Coordinates of C-alpha atoms in Angstrom, one line a residue:
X1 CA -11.4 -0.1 -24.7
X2 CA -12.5 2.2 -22.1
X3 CA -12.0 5.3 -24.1
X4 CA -14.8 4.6 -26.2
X5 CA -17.3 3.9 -23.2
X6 CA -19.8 7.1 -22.9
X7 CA -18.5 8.7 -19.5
X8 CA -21.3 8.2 -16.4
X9 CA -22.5 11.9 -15.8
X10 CA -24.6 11.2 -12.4
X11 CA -23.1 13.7 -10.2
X12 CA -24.0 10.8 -7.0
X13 CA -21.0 8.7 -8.9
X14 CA -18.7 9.6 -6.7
X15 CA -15.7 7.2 -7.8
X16 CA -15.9 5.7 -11.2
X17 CA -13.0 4.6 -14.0
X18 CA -11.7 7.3 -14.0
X19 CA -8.5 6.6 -11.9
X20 CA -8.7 2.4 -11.9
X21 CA -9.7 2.9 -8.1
X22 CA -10.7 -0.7 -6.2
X23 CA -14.7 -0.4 -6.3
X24 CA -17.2 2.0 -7.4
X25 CA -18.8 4.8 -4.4
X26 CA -22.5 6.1 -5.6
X27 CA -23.5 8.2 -3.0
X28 CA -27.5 8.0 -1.9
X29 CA -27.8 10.4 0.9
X30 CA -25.6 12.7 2.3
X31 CA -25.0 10.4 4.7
X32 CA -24.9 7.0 2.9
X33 CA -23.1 5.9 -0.1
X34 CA -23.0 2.1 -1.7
X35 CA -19.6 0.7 -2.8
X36 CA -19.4 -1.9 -4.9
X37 CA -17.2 -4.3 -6.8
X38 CA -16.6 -7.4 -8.2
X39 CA -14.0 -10.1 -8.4
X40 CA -14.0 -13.8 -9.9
X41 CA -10.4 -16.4 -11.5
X42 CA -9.9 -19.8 -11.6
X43 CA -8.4 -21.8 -9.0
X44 CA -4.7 -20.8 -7.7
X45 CA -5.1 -23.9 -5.3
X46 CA -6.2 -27.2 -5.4
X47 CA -8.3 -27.5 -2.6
X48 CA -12.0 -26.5 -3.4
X49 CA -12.8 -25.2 0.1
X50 CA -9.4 -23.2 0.7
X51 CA -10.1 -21.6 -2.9
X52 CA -13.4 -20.5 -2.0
X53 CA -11.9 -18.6 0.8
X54 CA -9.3 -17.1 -1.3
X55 CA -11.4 -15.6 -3.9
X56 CA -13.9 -14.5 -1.4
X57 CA -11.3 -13.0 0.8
X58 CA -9.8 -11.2 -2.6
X59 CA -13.5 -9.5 -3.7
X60 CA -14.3 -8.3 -0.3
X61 CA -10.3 -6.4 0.0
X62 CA -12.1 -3.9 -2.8
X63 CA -14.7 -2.4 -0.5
X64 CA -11.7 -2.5 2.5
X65 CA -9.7 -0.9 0.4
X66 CA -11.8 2.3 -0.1
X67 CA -12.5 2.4 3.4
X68 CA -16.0 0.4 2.9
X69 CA -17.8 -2.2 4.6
X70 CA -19.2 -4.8 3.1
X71 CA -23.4 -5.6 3.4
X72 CA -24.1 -8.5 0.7
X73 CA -22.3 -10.0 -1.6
X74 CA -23.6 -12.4 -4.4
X75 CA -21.6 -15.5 -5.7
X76 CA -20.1 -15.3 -9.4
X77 CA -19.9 -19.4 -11.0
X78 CA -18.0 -20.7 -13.6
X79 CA -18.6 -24.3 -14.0
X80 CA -17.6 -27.5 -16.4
X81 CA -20.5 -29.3 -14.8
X82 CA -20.2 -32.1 -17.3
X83 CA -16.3 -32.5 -16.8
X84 CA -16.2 -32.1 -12.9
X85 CA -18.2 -33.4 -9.9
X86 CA -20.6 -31.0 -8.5
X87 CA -19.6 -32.1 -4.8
X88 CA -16.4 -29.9 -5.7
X89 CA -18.1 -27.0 -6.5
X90 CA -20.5 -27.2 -3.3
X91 CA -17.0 -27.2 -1.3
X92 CA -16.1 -23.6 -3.1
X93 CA -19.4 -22.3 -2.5
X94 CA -18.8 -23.4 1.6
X95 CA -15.7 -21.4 1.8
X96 CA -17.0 -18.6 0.2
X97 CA -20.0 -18.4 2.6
X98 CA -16.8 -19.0 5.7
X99 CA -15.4 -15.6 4.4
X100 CA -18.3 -13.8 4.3
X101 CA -19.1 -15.0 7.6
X102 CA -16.4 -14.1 9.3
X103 CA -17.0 -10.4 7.1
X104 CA -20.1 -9.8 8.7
X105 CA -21.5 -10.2 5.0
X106 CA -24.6 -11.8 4.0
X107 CA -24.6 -14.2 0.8
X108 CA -28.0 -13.9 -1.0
X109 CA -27.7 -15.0 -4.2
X110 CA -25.6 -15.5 -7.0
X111 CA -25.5 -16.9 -10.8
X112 CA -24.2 -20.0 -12.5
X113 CA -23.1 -20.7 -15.9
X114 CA -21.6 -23.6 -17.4
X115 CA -17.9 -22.5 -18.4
X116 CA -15.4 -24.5 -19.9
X117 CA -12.9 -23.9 -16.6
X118 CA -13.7 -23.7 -13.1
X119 CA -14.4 -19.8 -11.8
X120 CA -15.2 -18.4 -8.9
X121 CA -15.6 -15.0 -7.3
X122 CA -18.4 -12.4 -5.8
X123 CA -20.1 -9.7 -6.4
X124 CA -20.0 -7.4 -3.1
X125 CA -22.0 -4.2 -2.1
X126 CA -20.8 -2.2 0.4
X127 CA -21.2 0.9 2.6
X128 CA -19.5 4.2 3.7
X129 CA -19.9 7.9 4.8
X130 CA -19.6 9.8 1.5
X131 CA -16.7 11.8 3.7
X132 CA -14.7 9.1 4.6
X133 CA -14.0 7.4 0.8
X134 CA -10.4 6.6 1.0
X135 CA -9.1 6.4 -3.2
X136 CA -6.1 5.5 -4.6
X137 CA -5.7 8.9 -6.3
X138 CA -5.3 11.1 -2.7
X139 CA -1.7 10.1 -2.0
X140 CA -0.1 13.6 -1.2
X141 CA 3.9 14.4 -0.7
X142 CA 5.6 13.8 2.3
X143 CA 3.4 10.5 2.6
X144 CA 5.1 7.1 3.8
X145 CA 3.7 4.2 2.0
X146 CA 2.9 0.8 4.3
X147 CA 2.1 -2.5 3.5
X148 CA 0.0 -4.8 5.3
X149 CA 0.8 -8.3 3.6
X150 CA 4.0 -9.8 2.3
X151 CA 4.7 -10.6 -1.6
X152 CA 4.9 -13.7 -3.4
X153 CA 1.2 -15.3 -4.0
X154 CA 1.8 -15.4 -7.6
X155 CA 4.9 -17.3 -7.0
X156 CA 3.8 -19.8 -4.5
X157 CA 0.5 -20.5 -5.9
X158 CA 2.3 -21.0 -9.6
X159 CA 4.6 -23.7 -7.9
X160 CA 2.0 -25.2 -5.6
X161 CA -0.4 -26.4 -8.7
X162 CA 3.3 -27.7 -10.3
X163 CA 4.1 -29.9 -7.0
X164 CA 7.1 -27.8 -6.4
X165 CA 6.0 -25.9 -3.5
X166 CA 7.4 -26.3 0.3
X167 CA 4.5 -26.8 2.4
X168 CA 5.1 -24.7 4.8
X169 CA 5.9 -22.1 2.0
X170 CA 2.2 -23.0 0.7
X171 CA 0.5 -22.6 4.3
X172 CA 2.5 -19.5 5.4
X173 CA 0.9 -17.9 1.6
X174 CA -2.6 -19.0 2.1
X175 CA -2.8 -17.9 5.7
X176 CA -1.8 -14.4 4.5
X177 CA -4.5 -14.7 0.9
X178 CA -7.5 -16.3 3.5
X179 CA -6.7 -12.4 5.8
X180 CA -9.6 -10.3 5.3
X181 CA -8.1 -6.9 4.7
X182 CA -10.7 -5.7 7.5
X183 CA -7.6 -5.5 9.7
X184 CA -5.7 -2.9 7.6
X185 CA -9.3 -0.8 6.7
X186 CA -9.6 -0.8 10.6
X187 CA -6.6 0.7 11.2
X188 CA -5.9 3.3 8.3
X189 CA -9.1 4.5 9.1
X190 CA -8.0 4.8 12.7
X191 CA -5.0 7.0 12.1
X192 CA -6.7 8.9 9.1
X193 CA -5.0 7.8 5.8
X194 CA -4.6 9.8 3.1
X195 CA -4.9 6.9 0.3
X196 CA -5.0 3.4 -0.6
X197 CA -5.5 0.6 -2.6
X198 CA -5.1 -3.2 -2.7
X199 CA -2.5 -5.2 -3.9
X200 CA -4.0 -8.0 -6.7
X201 CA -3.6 -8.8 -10.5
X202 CA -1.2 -5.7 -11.1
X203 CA 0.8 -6.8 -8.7
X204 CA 2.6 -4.2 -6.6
X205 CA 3.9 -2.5 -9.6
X206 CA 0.5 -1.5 -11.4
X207 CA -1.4 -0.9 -8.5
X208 CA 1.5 1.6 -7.2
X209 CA 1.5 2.9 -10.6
X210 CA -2.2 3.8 -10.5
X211 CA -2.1 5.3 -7.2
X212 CA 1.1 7.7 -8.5
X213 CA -1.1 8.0 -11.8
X214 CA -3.8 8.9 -10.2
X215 CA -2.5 11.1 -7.1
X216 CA -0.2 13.2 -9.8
X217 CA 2.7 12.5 -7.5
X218 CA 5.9 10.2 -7.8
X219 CA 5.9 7.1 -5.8
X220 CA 9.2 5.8 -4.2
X221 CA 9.6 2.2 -3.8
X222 CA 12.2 0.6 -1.9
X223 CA 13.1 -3.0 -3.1
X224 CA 14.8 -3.9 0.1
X225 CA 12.5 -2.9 2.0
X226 CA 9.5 -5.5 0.5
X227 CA 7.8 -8.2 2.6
X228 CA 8.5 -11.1 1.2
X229 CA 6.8 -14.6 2.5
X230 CA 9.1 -17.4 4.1
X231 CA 10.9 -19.2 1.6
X232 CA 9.3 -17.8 -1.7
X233 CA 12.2 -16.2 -3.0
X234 CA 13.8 -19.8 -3.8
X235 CA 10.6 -19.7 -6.1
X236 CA 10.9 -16.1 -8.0
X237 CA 12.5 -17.7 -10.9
X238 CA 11.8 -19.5 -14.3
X239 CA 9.6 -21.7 -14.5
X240 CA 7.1 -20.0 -11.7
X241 CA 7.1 -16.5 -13.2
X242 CA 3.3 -16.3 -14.4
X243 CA 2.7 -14.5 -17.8
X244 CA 0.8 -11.6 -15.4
X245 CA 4.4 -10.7 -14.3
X246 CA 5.7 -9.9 -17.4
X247 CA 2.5 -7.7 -18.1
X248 CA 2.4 -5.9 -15.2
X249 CA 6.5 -5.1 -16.3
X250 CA 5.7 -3.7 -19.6
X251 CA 2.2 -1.9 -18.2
X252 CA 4.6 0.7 -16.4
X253 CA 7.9 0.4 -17.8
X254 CA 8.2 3.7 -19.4
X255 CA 6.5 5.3 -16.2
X256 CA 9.4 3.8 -14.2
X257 CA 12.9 5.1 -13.3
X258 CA 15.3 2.8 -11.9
X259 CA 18.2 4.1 -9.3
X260 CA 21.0 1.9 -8.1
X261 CA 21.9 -1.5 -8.5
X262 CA 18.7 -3.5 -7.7
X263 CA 18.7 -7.1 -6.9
X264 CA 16.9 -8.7 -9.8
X265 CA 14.8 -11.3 -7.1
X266 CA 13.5 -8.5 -5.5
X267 CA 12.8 -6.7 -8.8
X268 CA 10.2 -10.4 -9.7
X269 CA 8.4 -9.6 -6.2
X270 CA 7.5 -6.2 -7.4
X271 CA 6.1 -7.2 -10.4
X272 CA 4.5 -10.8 -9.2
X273 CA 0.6 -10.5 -9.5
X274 CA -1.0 -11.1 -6.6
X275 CA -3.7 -13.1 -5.2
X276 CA -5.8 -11.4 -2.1
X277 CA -2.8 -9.1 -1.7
X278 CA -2.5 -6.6 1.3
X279 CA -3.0 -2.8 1.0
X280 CA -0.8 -0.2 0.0
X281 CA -1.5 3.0 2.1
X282 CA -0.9 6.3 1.7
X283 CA 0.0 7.8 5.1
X284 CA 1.1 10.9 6.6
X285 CA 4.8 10.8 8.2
X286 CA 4.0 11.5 11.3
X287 CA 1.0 8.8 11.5
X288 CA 3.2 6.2 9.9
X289 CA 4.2 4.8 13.6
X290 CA 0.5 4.5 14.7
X291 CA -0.6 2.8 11.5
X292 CA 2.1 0.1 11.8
X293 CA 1.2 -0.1 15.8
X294 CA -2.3 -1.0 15.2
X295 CA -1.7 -3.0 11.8
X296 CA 0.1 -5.2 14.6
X297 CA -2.4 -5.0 17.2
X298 CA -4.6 -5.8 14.3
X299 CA -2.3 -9.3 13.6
X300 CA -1.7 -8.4 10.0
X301 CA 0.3 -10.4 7.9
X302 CA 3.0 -7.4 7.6
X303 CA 3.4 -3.9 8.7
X304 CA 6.1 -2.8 6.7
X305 CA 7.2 1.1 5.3
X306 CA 8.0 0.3 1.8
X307 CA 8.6 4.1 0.1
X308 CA 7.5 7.5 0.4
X309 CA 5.6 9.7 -2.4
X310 CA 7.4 12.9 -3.5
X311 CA 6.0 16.0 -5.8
X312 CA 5.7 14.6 -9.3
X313 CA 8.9 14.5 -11.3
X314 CA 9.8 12.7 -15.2
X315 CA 8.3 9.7 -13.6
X316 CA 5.3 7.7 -11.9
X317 CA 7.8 5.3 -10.1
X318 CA 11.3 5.4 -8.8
X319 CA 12.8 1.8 -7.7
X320 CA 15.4 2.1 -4.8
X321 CA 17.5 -0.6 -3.7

């Protein structure tokens, strides 16, 4: 659909479309540039509060990702007013306002519509140093790829709304959705990263894909070398594989080589979609050490080498065992 959208020629669009990157950069000054994004779903968990967090948590990760922080931020509703209470709604809206607190961001505004399922999500602004943008598409060769949260959201939240879930399991996954991916921004920035992106919808198959696609390299990815949460891989199975799985499979399929016997439950976790996933950097080899130091300084949810990129070959991704 995008093909047919005139292309933005403002030469202060610094990131656009053009390479599926997190959030858009325009830059204003030579010394200021705004970043900005959007995110909004339904609820992956039944508690109004905890999903107000999540989703706020999730919209924010796009201005992390690109090495951003985030200023203001406006809330996105979606709401069956005349099916559900209003008291629930007022509970999403108060764990929004948490994360965004605790981001240093400032709620002023937002817009409602009546919707025939509950949504929820924010519009963010952001700000950086038009010399410090971090995009997905600057991953060079020779780079080691980390990953700051495990996998398994899609999963856990899938069996949590069926009753099925462990609740330790559940906590362990919403602990790591609620992290605000400030701690990884903080510390690729630190060490000087040479790309990155966030881990969401695509799961980490079409978000690696887009970072290879857009980088011209070939990205590496090591299956047993994936972060999984406790306990989720008793849930990688039929029926808690969401329809996004099977999406993000077929999105890259015939972009992705397979090499050795790979287990096929690890194979669901690089495909699984992702709800306020961490971020996938792009680092230099002999920075990798310092990144995963400070990601656990830091108290991220993982810190975990997952691949390497490599000079481009016949394809976008290779899967190890």
């Amino acid at each position: 659909m995008l093909r047919d959208i005139p292309k933005v020629d403002d030469p202060n669009v610094l990131v656009g479309t053009a390479t599926h990157d997190d959030a858009g950069v325009y830059k204003l000054t030579d010394d200021l540039a705004l970043v900005q994004t959007l995110d909004f779903f339904p609820p992956v968990v039944n508690d109004a509060f905890l999903y107000g967090q999540i989703a706020a948590a999730n919209a924010l990760s796009d201005v992390y990702a690109m090495g951003g922080t985030p200023r203001t931020a406006l809330n996105l509703v979606g709401y069956p007013d005349d099916k559900e209470d209003l008291s629930w709604l007022g509970q999403i809206l108060q764990g929004g306002a948490e994360r965004c607190r605790q981001a240093q961001t400032a709620v002023i505004g937002g817009h409602t519509v009546r919707d025939a399922e509950i949504k929820f999500g924010l519009a963010v602004t952001g700000t950086i140093h038009p010399d410090k943008i971090l995009t997905n598409a600057q991953a060079q060769p020779g780079d080691v790829l980390v990953l700051t949260k495990p996998l398994g959201t899609g999963f856990v939240t899938t069996a949590h709304k069926a009753n099925s879930c462990p609740e330790d399991v559940f906590e362990a996954a919403c602990a790591s959705m609620i992290q605000l991916n400030q701690v990884g921004r903080d510390a690729m920035m630190e060490v000087g990263a040479h790309a990155a992106t966030d881990i969401t919808g695509f799961g980490l198959a079409g978000h690696a894909f887009e970072m290879a696609q857009g980088s011209g390299v070939t990205i590496e990815i090591e299956l047993g070398k994936l972060p999984l949460l406790p306990g989720s891989e008793a849930l990688a199975r039929r029926p808690y594989l969401t329809r996004a799985s099977a999406t993000n499979a077929a999105y890259v399929e015939k972009y992705l080589r397979r090499s050795g016997e790979l287990d096929p439950v690890r194979l669901e976790f690089f495909y699984d979609a992702q709800t306020s996933g961490g971020l996938l950097i792009s680092v230099a080899a002999d920075k990798a050490e310092a990144l995963l130091e400070k990601l656990k300084e830091k108290q991220a949810k993982a810190a975990a080498v997952i691949g390497r990129v490599v000079e481009r070959t016949d394809a976008a991704l290779v899967l190890l065992p």
